[in-house]
Amino acid sequence: MKEKLFPYSFRSQQKELLEKIHDEIWNSNLCIHAATGFGKTPVILSGLLPYTEDYKVLWSVRTGNETDRPIEELKVINNQSSENFFGISYRGKRDMCLLAKEKELGGAPSYSDVSFLCRDQGDDCTYRKNLKGVNPESVTDDPLLYSEILEMSKNLEVCPYYLQRDLVPLADVISLSYNYIIDESLGWVIKKLVPFQECFLVMDEAHNLQKAASSLNSDQITLRTLTRSLNEIELLGEENPEKLLELLKLFQNEMKKSGRGVEEESELDMKEFLHSLIKNWGKDPLDFRLDLEEMVSYGIKIRRKHLENGEKPRSSLHHLGRFWLNVLDNLDVDGIVFLVKRERDTIAFESWDMRTAEILRDRWKKFKGCVFCSGTLKPIRAFATVAGLEKVKSCSIGSFYNSDKIVSFIPSGLTTKGKELGGEMARRYVDSIVKFSKEIDSNVATFSASYRIQNRLIEEGLKEKIEKDGRKFYQERRGMDGNLARRILEDFKRDSRNGNGQGFLCATATGRFAEGADFPGEELEGIFLVGIPFDRMSLRTELYLDFYKETYGDKKGMYYGYIVPALRRASQALGRVLRSRNDRGIFVCGDERYGDRRFFRLLPDFIRNNTKPSNFGRIGKDVRCWAEEILNKKE
């Protein structure tokens, strides 16, 4: 049945992967490395759907915005096979709550805001009341995308969030974000409806797990959090808790003391901080937790008052109490560190969780079987170790791109090694990038190793020189608004369709354009990487590597925590150009260190198999030669 479900003509290695899924899913964690465009989604779905009479498929993606893709593919499978599998794109309350959209709470409400609104309204919500008159089975004829569930709910005047929850037990495939799988506090939402042991799990773009897991238990407060909390106390009126005022002012003073002399960030001895604070407080340490819990309770009252006034239900007092309760729970946990930081005009305390395997190891055991897939999963052993996987079977599929249409260069004489990019080296980069850009008559992009390096190139005149050559210059900036980023992306792509192909995207390998953005065909045909996107060797990076070295040993700790993540970022950026066998690409890995065997072997095979010698003074000539061969060749 599995081969009959696959909705396309089989290409190289797709049928073999289908068989491997069938053979291995029952007894091991299956890790699949396959280039973007291979067709991982339809192959994996076709391999798992035959078993949906007894098991469901949970397809987990990095963000809610990506949940539609597997369901779109499920629709294709149904149309081609005459089967009637049902699936939904599952989203959180923030995206689904019609009441929150009606109330216009101001700006974009957070997940926490909308969840509080939902809990506060409960069964009094009109949309939830109306849901009682809807039979979920009546809307299961076809797989449903997020937008389709939302539109249907608007028409029926029912709650989209709780409608989708009623649909979960009826679905064969549920597509949702990572958070519902890796965050225990959210996982119960799904587990309550479909026991995980009755599910196959697919973790898409699984290379993101290392970063995603470490953000789960991380949080921070600032002196502004304290100031806002003190202001909120006044909102309580007659309930004004004097004892909390005393504790808040003490927190404020102790945080200021800890921040003295901190220029950027420093590790904080949290046990010593709390010992000093409680000593100055002068009360029984056992009362400290009770007062923090009371702080959270008062914060809930503040949130309710804001909601009654038509405002976002936010409370700094609530956040502050939750932060310190979390600190108390994690004081002795290996892999969680505490930092004091200077951020612009304030001091911040951060609780930072560096763990991955320790958090995730037991998650995977809850499922009947797991599939982990990505175009940058290699080296698979490193991924499996860091993700906490046991009983691993790997499947590494080589790229299917046409080597006659690809060339890459690793020029000598260029490197971003060192703490700063000096003037001479910055000018070499600018000169090389400008020459590279001149020789390609279609859209090109640079991905710098960091915003710091990107800024140095712009200081050395990169923007002016690119624009002087007639190209439009599009720059990604740190913290860029999502809507602005989408407009930049659309305008850049439009340049290729207008026939002049003169767009120049100046982005970073750590930014939003280096992963998740697709540039098929002539939308992007040249990439220049500026440096290797290692994490800056800050205190934070040193603490992270110390933890990894303690966990895995010095050599492997450095490899898992520093080298592999950097080369994955580089590989993700390089992968923006190629999506099909017909796509063409010219690549410059602009740092001579890419030629080092340690790093070279971690680059994508389409780079390794098509690399030519070059140096910074010859890059323009080399690109011109190959551009004529590759980009101007008649099909």
XYZ file of C-alpha atoms in Angstrom:
635
model
C 0.000 0.000 0.000
C 2.811 2.413 0.871
C 4.082 2.572 -2.735
C 0.552 3.120 -4.028
C 0.159 6.077 -1.673
C 3.222 7.920 -2.966
C 1.634 10.553 -5.242
C 4.505 11.132 -7.690
C 6.794 9.183 -9.980
C 9.639 7.785 -7.890
C 12.989 9.553 -8.198
C 16.356 8.198 -7.155
C 16.409 6.731 -3.615
C 12.813 7.656 -2.762
C 11.536 4.070 -2.973
C 14.522 2.868 -0.917
C 13.719 5.399 1.807
C 10.096 4.278 1.793
C 11.222 0.703 2.428
C 13.599 1.791 5.195
C 10.800 3.613 7.001
C 8.650 0.484 6.779
C 11.459 -1.717 8.156
C 12.967 0.509 10.865
C 10.172 2.626 12.355
C 9.111 -0.100 14.799
C 12.387 -0.663 16.604
C 14.535 2.462 16.340
C 14.789 6.206 15.922
C 15.200 6.843 12.199
C 17.416 9.827 11.271
C 17.139 10.979 7.651
C 19.554 13.407 6.014
C 18.244 14.423 2.578
C 18.670 17.648 0.643
C 15.813 20.108 0.316
C 13.721 19.250 -2.716
C 14.259 15.494 -2.347
C 10.618 14.960 -1.359
C 11.012 13.950 2.292
C 7.466 14.945 3.226
C 5.508 12.768 0.738
C 7.914 9.836 1.195
C 7.645 9.839 4.994
C 3.872 10.314 4.929
C 3.484 7.478 2.430
C 5.597 5.277 4.685
C 3.525 5.940 7.819
C -0.051 6.371 6.564
C -0.652 2.613 6.055
C -0.519 2.204 9.846
C -2.987 4.972 10.783
C -5.747 2.505 11.551
C -3.870 1.822 14.788
C -1.504 4.801 15.118
C -1.592 8.519 14.420
C 1.144 10.590 12.799
C 2.302 13.657 14.746
C 4.274 15.847 12.350
C 6.254 18.440 14.270
C 7.689 21.583 12.668
C 9.804 24.444 13.967
C 7.095 27.146 13.966
C 3.323 27.336 13.655
C 3.694 29.003 10.259
C 5.092 25.748 8.829
C 2.290 23.418 9.941
C 0.365 23.569 6.650
C 2.998 21.862 4.488
C 2.392 18.213 5.558
C -1.381 18.711 5.319
C -1.058 20.137 1.810
C 0.879 16.997 0.874
C -1.769 14.824 2.526
C -4.388 16.424 0.264
C -2.274 15.479 -2.768
C -1.963 11.888 -1.522
C -5.739 11.652 -1.097
C -6.383 13.032 -4.579
C -3.902 10.689 -6.253
C -4.779 7.533 -4.324
C -8.542 7.924 -3.814
C -7.912 7.368 -0.090
C -9.600 9.501 2.537
C -6.995 10.252 5.202
C -7.886 13.141 7.479
C -5.409 15.591 8.957
C -5.258 19.042 10.492
C -2.792 21.881 10.852
C -2.853 22.534 14.610
C -2.172 26.047 15.907
C -2.056 27.712 19.312
C -4.646 29.953 20.915
C -2.883 33.139 19.845
C -3.540 32.312 16.182
C -7.012 30.839 16.694
C -8.903 32.953 19.238
C -11.718 34.940 17.580
C -12.557 36.657 20.861
C -9.028 38.087 21.168
C -9.282 39.451 17.623
C -12.626 41.072 18.488
C -11.426 42.671 21.703
C -8.520 44.444 19.971
C -6.296 44.297 23.040
C -3.731 46.515 21.335
C -0.785 45.376 19.247
C -0.130 41.667 18.857
C -1.181 39.764 22.010
C 1.183 37.042 23.197
C 0.336 33.377 23.661
C 0.187 34.040 27.400
C -2.222 36.971 26.903
C -4.668 34.936 24.833
C -4.423 31.890 27.112
C -5.304 34.068 30.085
C -8.258 35.552 28.195
C -9.455 32.038 27.322
C -9.188 30.792 30.908
C -10.900 33.901 32.222
C -13.860 33.562 29.838
C -14.141 29.790 30.155
C -17.516 28.388 29.139
C -18.987 31.905 29.092
C -17.304 32.529 25.731
C -20.005 32.710 23.036
C -17.825 30.885 20.520
C -17.285 27.972 22.909
C -20.993 27.801 23.679
C -21.813 27.646 19.967
C -19.399 24.754 19.514
C -21.807 22.447 21.350
C -24.061 22.494 18.292
C -21.357 21.261 15.888
C -20.635 17.610 15.159
C -16.850 17.397 14.481
C -17.294 14.384 12.207
C -19.331 16.540 9.816
C -16.212 18.520 8.800
C -13.738 15.669 8.284
C -14.297 15.023 4.574
C -10.950 16.591 3.613
C -7.698 17.462 5.420
C -7.893 20.964 6.873
C -5.265 23.699 6.813
C -5.065 26.268 9.590
C -6.723 28.925 7.395
C -9.541 26.539 6.479
C -10.306 25.730 10.123
C -10.236 29.438 10.958
C -12.544 30.407 8.071
C -14.952 27.550 8.789
C -15.118 28.587 12.443
C -15.852 32.196 11.548
C -18.715 31.080 9.326
C -20.109 28.778 12.027
C -19.364 31.360 14.764
C -17.587 28.736 16.862
C -14.206 28.643 18.605
C -11.490 27.587 16.093
C -9.130 26.425 18.823
C -11.578 24.073 20.505
C -12.978 22.917 17.170
C -9.500 21.745 16.168
C -9.149 20.022 19.542
C -12.367 18.121 18.832
C -10.868 17.154 15.466
C -7.567 15.814 16.853
C -8.925 12.362 17.870
C -10.469 12.015 14.387
C -7.279 12.901 12.513
C -4.757 10.514 10.984
C -2.121 13.277 10.731
C -1.719 16.207 13.131
C 0.830 18.843 12.144
C 1.994 21.069 15.002
C 4.940 23.076 16.297
C 7.917 21.673 18.242
C 6.632 23.163 21.477
C 3.849 20.595 21.831
C 6.446 17.824 21.710
C 9.459 19.121 23.625
C 7.736 21.317 26.229
C 6.091 19.217 28.937
C 3.886 22.150 29.972
C 2.310 22.187 26.493
C 2.597 18.507 25.603
C -0.314 17.526 27.836
C -2.631 19.526 25.530
C -2.112 16.926 22.789
C -1.311 13.902 24.963
C -4.688 14.278 26.671
C -6.407 13.788 23.295
C -4.085 11.224 21.689
C -1.714 9.151 23.868
C 1.823 9.542 22.545
C 2.452 5.797 22.689
C -0.209 5.489 19.976
C 1.609 7.921 17.675
C 4.481 7.975 15.223
C 6.427 11.207 15.609
C 8.112 13.068 12.748
C 10.471 15.893 13.745
C 10.939 17.999 10.614
C 13.994 20.276 10.244
C 15.279 18.406 13.287
C 18.661 20.175 13.266
C 16.865 22.992 15.147
C 16.280 20.831 18.224
C 19.556 21.797 19.906
C 18.561 25.457 19.966
C 14.855 24.869 20.585
C 15.415 22.722 23.670
C 17.789 25.183 25.325
C 15.175 27.948 25.224
C 12.505 25.935 27.060
C 13.376 26.820 30.656
C 15.222 30.066 29.950
C 13.803 33.385 31.139
C 14.930 36.818 32.264
C 13.827 39.846 34.268
C 15.194 43.402 34.323
C 15.139 46.362 36.667
C 12.258 47.616 34.536
C 10.354 44.456 35.537
C 10.811 45.568 39.163
C 9.718 49.144 38.409
C 6.569 47.961 36.631
C 5.860 45.497 39.456
C 6.034 48.316 42.007
C 3.613 50.343 39.886
C 1.244 47.375 39.691
C 1.080 47.160 43.485
C -0.742 50.514 43.408
C -3.410 49.012 41.130
C -4.386 46.578 43.888
C -5.998 49.381 45.899
C -7.181 48.168 49.273
C -5.377 44.868 48.750
C -2.062 46.718 48.745
C 0.345 44.066 50.065
C 2.893 46.010 52.104
C 5.094 42.973 52.687
C 5.478 42.483 48.928
C 6.471 46.134 48.532
C 9.323 45.518 50.949
C 10.451 42.405 49.056
C 10.231 44.130 45.667
C 12.367 47.056 46.826
C 14.875 44.610 48.268
C 15.036 42.757 44.926
C 15.570 46.090 43.200
C 18.438 47.139 45.465
C 20.172 43.744 45.331
C 19.913 43.620 41.524
C 21.473 47.079 41.281
C 24.345 45.953 43.519
C 24.932 42.849 41.401
C 24.974 44.918 38.221
C 27.675 47.330 39.371
C 30.763 46.998 37.246
C 29.102 44.680 34.704
C 29.860 45.997 31.214
C 28.245 43.237 29.153
C 27.391 40.078 31.086
C 28.790 38.065 33.953
C 27.997 34.762 35.640
C 25.917 35.243 38.767
C 26.356 33.159 41.905
C 22.624 32.819 42.477
C 22.952 30.936 45.768
C 25.084 33.735 47.178
C 22.666 36.354 45.815
C 19.651 34.682 47.444
C 21.538 34.119 50.717
C 22.349 37.843 50.894
C 18.828 38.878 49.891
C 17.064 36.656 52.439
C 19.519 37.713 55.158
C 18.751 41.389 54.477
C 15.052 40.554 54.311
C 15.278 39.275 57.876
C 12.503 36.702 57.676
C 12.239 32.920 57.684
C 13.613 31.519 54.393
C 10.580 29.204 54.217
C 8.360 32.288 53.890
C 10.292 33.372 50.796
C 8.651 30.813 48.497
C 5.235 31.535 50.008
C 5.634 35.241 49.265
C 6.693 34.482 45.693
C 3.584 32.349 45.240
C 1.514 35.201 46.655
C 3.235 37.521 44.178
C 2.037 35.278 41.340
C -1.511 35.304 42.751
C -1.560 39.092 42.915
C -0.217 39.139 39.371
C -3.213 37.099 38.226
C -5.518 39.732 39.743
C -3.604 42.443 37.889
C -3.989 40.555 34.618
C -7.730 40.233 35.194
C -8.041 43.983 35.820
C -6.216 44.763 32.585
C -8.556 42.424 30.739
C -11.611 44.108 32.240
C -10.250 47.426 30.933
C -9.853 46.034 27.409
C -6.060 45.836 27.724
C -3.572 43.012 27.261
C -3.664 40.842 30.401
C -0.025 41.280 31.306
C 1.600 41.585 34.698
C 5.251 42.130 35.543
C 4.461 41.070 39.110
C 3.219 37.719 37.811
C 6.330 37.309 35.619
C 8.632 38.274 38.477
C 7.124 35.720 40.851
C 7.259 32.958 38.237
C 10.888 33.797 37.439
C 12.061 33.492 41.043
C 10.062 30.318 41.685
C 11.741 28.818 38.621
C 15.146 29.921 39.965
C 14.484 28.166 43.282
C 13.523 24.969 41.452
C 16.703 25.008 39.331
C 19.405 26.158 41.747
C 21.162 22.779 41.777
C 20.469 21.630 38.216
C 23.587 20.964 36.113
C 23.345 22.812 32.809
C 21.347 25.787 34.081
C 23.371 28.936 34.753
C 22.446 32.405 35.939
C 23.721 35.589 34.328
C 23.660 39.268 35.184
C 23.686 41.469 32.073
C 23.746 45.118 31.160
C 21.137 45.854 28.485
C 21.146 49.447 27.289
C 20.021 51.418 30.358
C 19.059 48.555 32.643
C 20.323 45.448 34.435
C 18.935 42.008 33.601
C 19.042 38.666 35.395
C 18.775 35.599 33.181
C 18.185 31.949 33.948
C 19.704 30.079 30.992
C 19.151 26.374 30.341
C 21.940 24.910 28.177
C 20.684 21.316 28.185
C 19.373 19.374 25.190
C 19.869 15.608 25.564
C 19.065 15.790 29.270
C 15.677 17.385 28.493
C 14.731 15.423 25.386
C 16.016 11.897 26.032
C 12.856 10.682 27.749
C 10.518 12.482 25.320
C 11.305 10.190 22.404
C 10.598 7.041 24.432
C 6.950 8.054 24.771
C 6.208 7.448 21.058
C 5.689 4.252 19.077
C 8.418 5.348 16.673
C 10.268 8.524 15.703
C 11.588 9.980 12.445
C 14.045 12.894 12.482
C 14.698 14.575 9.136
C 16.552 17.579 7.745
C 18.730 18.674 4.859
C 21.486 19.467 7.382
C 21.224 16.596 9.863
C 24.758 15.328 9.221
C 26.868 14.377 11.025
C 24.053 12.144 12.225
C 25.998 10.650 15.138
C 26.584 14.125 16.557
C 22.915 15.016 16.116
C 21.730 11.784 17.744
C 24.029 12.238 20.738
C 23.021 15.836 21.408
C 19.303 15.088 20.872
C 19.445 12.225 23.376
C 18.546 9.475 20.895
C 19.055 5.770 21.530
C 18.703 2.860 19.051
C 19.415 5.038 16.022
C 19.187 3.978 12.375
C 20.502 6.532 9.895
C 19.750 7.190 6.249
C 21.959 9.694 4.429
C 20.837 10.553 0.900
C 23.228 12.404 -1.392
C 22.082 15.540 -3.185
C 20.339 15.062 -6.516
C 21.389 18.397 -8.049
C 23.088 18.594 -11.443
C 26.856 19.003 -10.922
C 27.179 20.583 -14.362
C 25.200 23.531 -13.044
C 27.106 24.064 -9.785
C 30.517 25.443 -8.886
C 31.989 26.511 -5.562
C 35.163 28.325 -4.534
C 37.102 28.532 -1.273
C 39.431 31.480 -1.942
C 42.701 31.740 -0.047
C 43.554 35.089 1.494
C 40.118 35.682 3.008
C 39.228 34.973 6.643
C 37.202 36.506 9.457
C 39.353 34.761 12.080
C 40.041 36.924 15.102
C 38.063 39.203 17.380
C 37.778 42.031 14.854
C 37.701 42.252 11.071
C 40.593 44.595 10.246
C 40.473 47.281 7.582
C 42.635 45.463 5.038
C 40.679 42.209 5.327
C 37.335 44.041 5.213
C 38.433 45.767 1.985
C 39.472 42.396 0.523
C 36.023 41.050 1.245
C 34.236 44.064 -0.233
C 36.393 43.952 -3.362
C 35.809 40.196 -3.773
C 32.047 40.477 -3.227
C 31.710 43.335 -5.721
C 33.635 41.375 -8.369
C 31.537 38.277 -7.635
C 28.342 40.288 -8.006
C 29.406 41.885 -11.308
C 29.889 38.531 -13.019
C 26.418 37.103 -12.270
C 23.416 38.454 -14.176
C 20.840 37.212 -11.689
C 20.032 37.722 -8.018
C 22.904 37.168 -5.580
C 23.274 37.206 -1.802
C 25.933 37.484 0.852
C 25.512 35.753 4.192
C 27.906 37.167 6.768
C 28.957 35.134 9.791
C 27.475 37.799 12.093
C 25.844 41.230 12.102
C 29.130 42.631 13.390
C 30.923 41.456 10.247
C 28.055 42.595 8.039
C 28.317 46.083 9.533
C 32.077 46.188 8.886
C 31.499 45.440 5.193
C 28.938 48.218 4.967
C 31.323 50.595 6.757
C 33.883 49.784 4.050
C 31.430 50.863 1.335
C 29.815 47.592 0.211
C 26.351 49.117 -0.213
C 27.548 52.101 -2.237
C 29.691 49.954 -4.529
C 26.919 47.424 -5.178
C 24.405 50.183 -5.931
C 26.930 51.927 -8.175
C 26.937 48.760 -10.310
C 23.172 49.082 -10.768
C 21.958 46.496 -8.285
C 19.229 47.064 -5.711
C 20.613 46.538 -2.217
C 18.415 44.723 0.315
C 19.743 44.557 3.864
C 18.653 42.297 6.693
C 18.961 44.057 10.059
C 19.108 42.662 13.570
C 15.643 42.511 15.157
C 13.934 43.326 11.868
C 10.128 43.318 11.976
C 8.629 40.212 10.370
C 6.381 42.183 8.009
C 9.300 44.299 6.797
C 11.372 41.145 6.263
C 8.595 39.642 4.120
C 8.391 42.798 2.001
C 12.160 42.781 1.467
C 12.026 39.131 0.449
C 9.162 39.725 -1.995
C 10.877 42.747 -3.562
C 14.154 40.860 -3.894
C 12.447 37.919 -5.589
C 10.493 40.261 -7.848
C 13.764 41.585 -9.259
C 14.484 38.173 -10.771
C 11.032 37.988 -12.349
C 11.299 41.461 -13.855
C 14.011 40.196 -16.156
C 16.815 42.433 -14.912
C 17.896 40.061 -12.119
C 19.712 42.797 -10.274
C 18.852 42.157 -6.642
C 21.574 41.962 -3.966
C 20.582 40.526 -0.580
C 22.913 41.406 2.290
C 22.003 39.003 5.103
C 23.584 36.967 7.889
C 23.996 33.217 8.319
C 22.341 33.551 11.733
C 19.313 35.507 10.509
C 15.838 34.753 9.191
C 16.794 34.648 5.478
C 19.440 31.936 5.934
C 16.871 29.285 6.849
C 13.303 28.715 5.764
C 13.333 31.175 2.853
C 13.070 29.500 -0.568
C 14.579 30.999 -3.741
C 13.705 28.656 -6.626
C 15.026 29.133 -10.160
C 16.518 32.532 -10.915
C 15.349 34.100 -7.653
C 18.863 33.400 -6.325
C 21.814 31.943 -8.236
C 24.878 33.144 -6.367
C 25.878 33.073 -2.692
C 28.972 34.525 -1.030
C 29.535 33.380 2.557
C 31.570 35.855 4.585
C 33.364 33.880 7.285
C 32.299 30.820 9.275
C 29.282 31.555 11.516
C 30.804 30.427 14.800
C 29.238 31.735 17.987
C 31.168 34.752 19.236
C 33.527 33.619 21.987
C 31.696 35.492 24.737
C 31.185 34.471 28.352
C 27.937 32.813 27.278
C 29.705 30.721 24.633
C 32.449 29.757 27.089
C 29.888 28.602 29.657
C 28.051 26.626 26.991
C 31.250 24.925 25.837
C 32.326 24.218 29.417
C 29.024 22.404 29.953
C 29.384 20.443 26.703
C 32.990 19.509 27.516
C 31.965 18.307 30.971
C 29.178 16.258 29.382
C 30.946 14.829 26.309
C 34.671 15.395 26.904
C 36.889 18.226 25.639
C 37.151 17.183 21.989
C 33.563 16.080 21.418
C 32.211 18.936 23.523
C 33.899 21.479 21.246
C 32.749 19.561 18.183
C 29.098 19.190 19.251
C 28.706 22.606 20.837
C 30.749 24.887 18.562
C 31.936 23.415 15.250
C 28.885 21.427 14.117
C 26.324 24.212 14.833
C 28.442 26.736 12.892
C 28.811 24.503 9.835
C 25.094 23.693 9.949
C 24.357 27.421 9.764
C 26.710 27.765 6.806
C 25.111 24.759 5.091
C 21.618 26.132 5.649
C 22.602 29.431 4.031
C 24.245 27.685 1.064
C 21.115 25.590 0.596
C 18.969 28.620 -0.255
C 19.952 28.444 -3.948
C 19.134 24.849 -4.865
C 15.650 23.344 -4.818
C 15.491 21.175 -7.949
C 17.782 19.412 -10.392
C 17.355 22.280 -12.832
C 18.558 24.965 -10.419
C 21.974 26.542 -10.958
C 24.336 28.015 -8.436
C 27.713 29.687 -7.968
C 29.004 29.592 -4.402
C 31.911 31.308 -2.688
C 32.734 29.975 0.773
C 34.550 33.144 1.713
C 36.961 32.011 4.398
C 40.077 29.956 3.739
C 39.301 27.933 6.879
C 36.508 26.203 4.940
C 39.341 24.325 3.233
C 40.436 22.847 6.571
C 39.434 19.175 6.590
C 37.636 19.592 9.939
C 35.236 22.071 8.347
C 35.287 21.038 4.689
C 33.873 17.587 5.414
C 30.861 19.194 7.151
C 29.891 21.240 4.083
C 27.065 19.967 1.802
C 28.140 17.403 -0.787
C 27.132 19.719 -3.653
C 29.804 22.111 -2.353
C 32.477 19.493 -1.609
C 32.077 17.747 -4.971
C 32.255 20.945 -7.021
C 34.940 23.040 -5.314
C 37.600 24.758 -7.444
C 40.793 26.495 -6.268
C 40.843 30.298 -6.140
C 42.195 33.246 -4.179
C 40.798 36.634 -3.230
C 42.587 38.447 -6.043
C 41.312 36.074 -8.717
C 37.740 35.494 -7.600
C 36.172 37.800 -10.189
C 37.962 36.090 -13.069
C 37.129 32.596 -11.778
C 33.461 33.427 -11.294
C 33.285 34.989 -14.777
C 34.677 31.843 -16.360
C 32.240 29.550 -14.612
C 29.283 31.926 -14.904
C 29.613 31.706 -18.673
C 29.773 27.917 -18.397
C 26.901 27.478 -15.929
C 24.517 30.418 -15.993
C 24.638 31.223 -19.680
C 24.509 27.632 -20.917
C 21.528 26.875 -23.127
C 19.166 24.260 -21.742
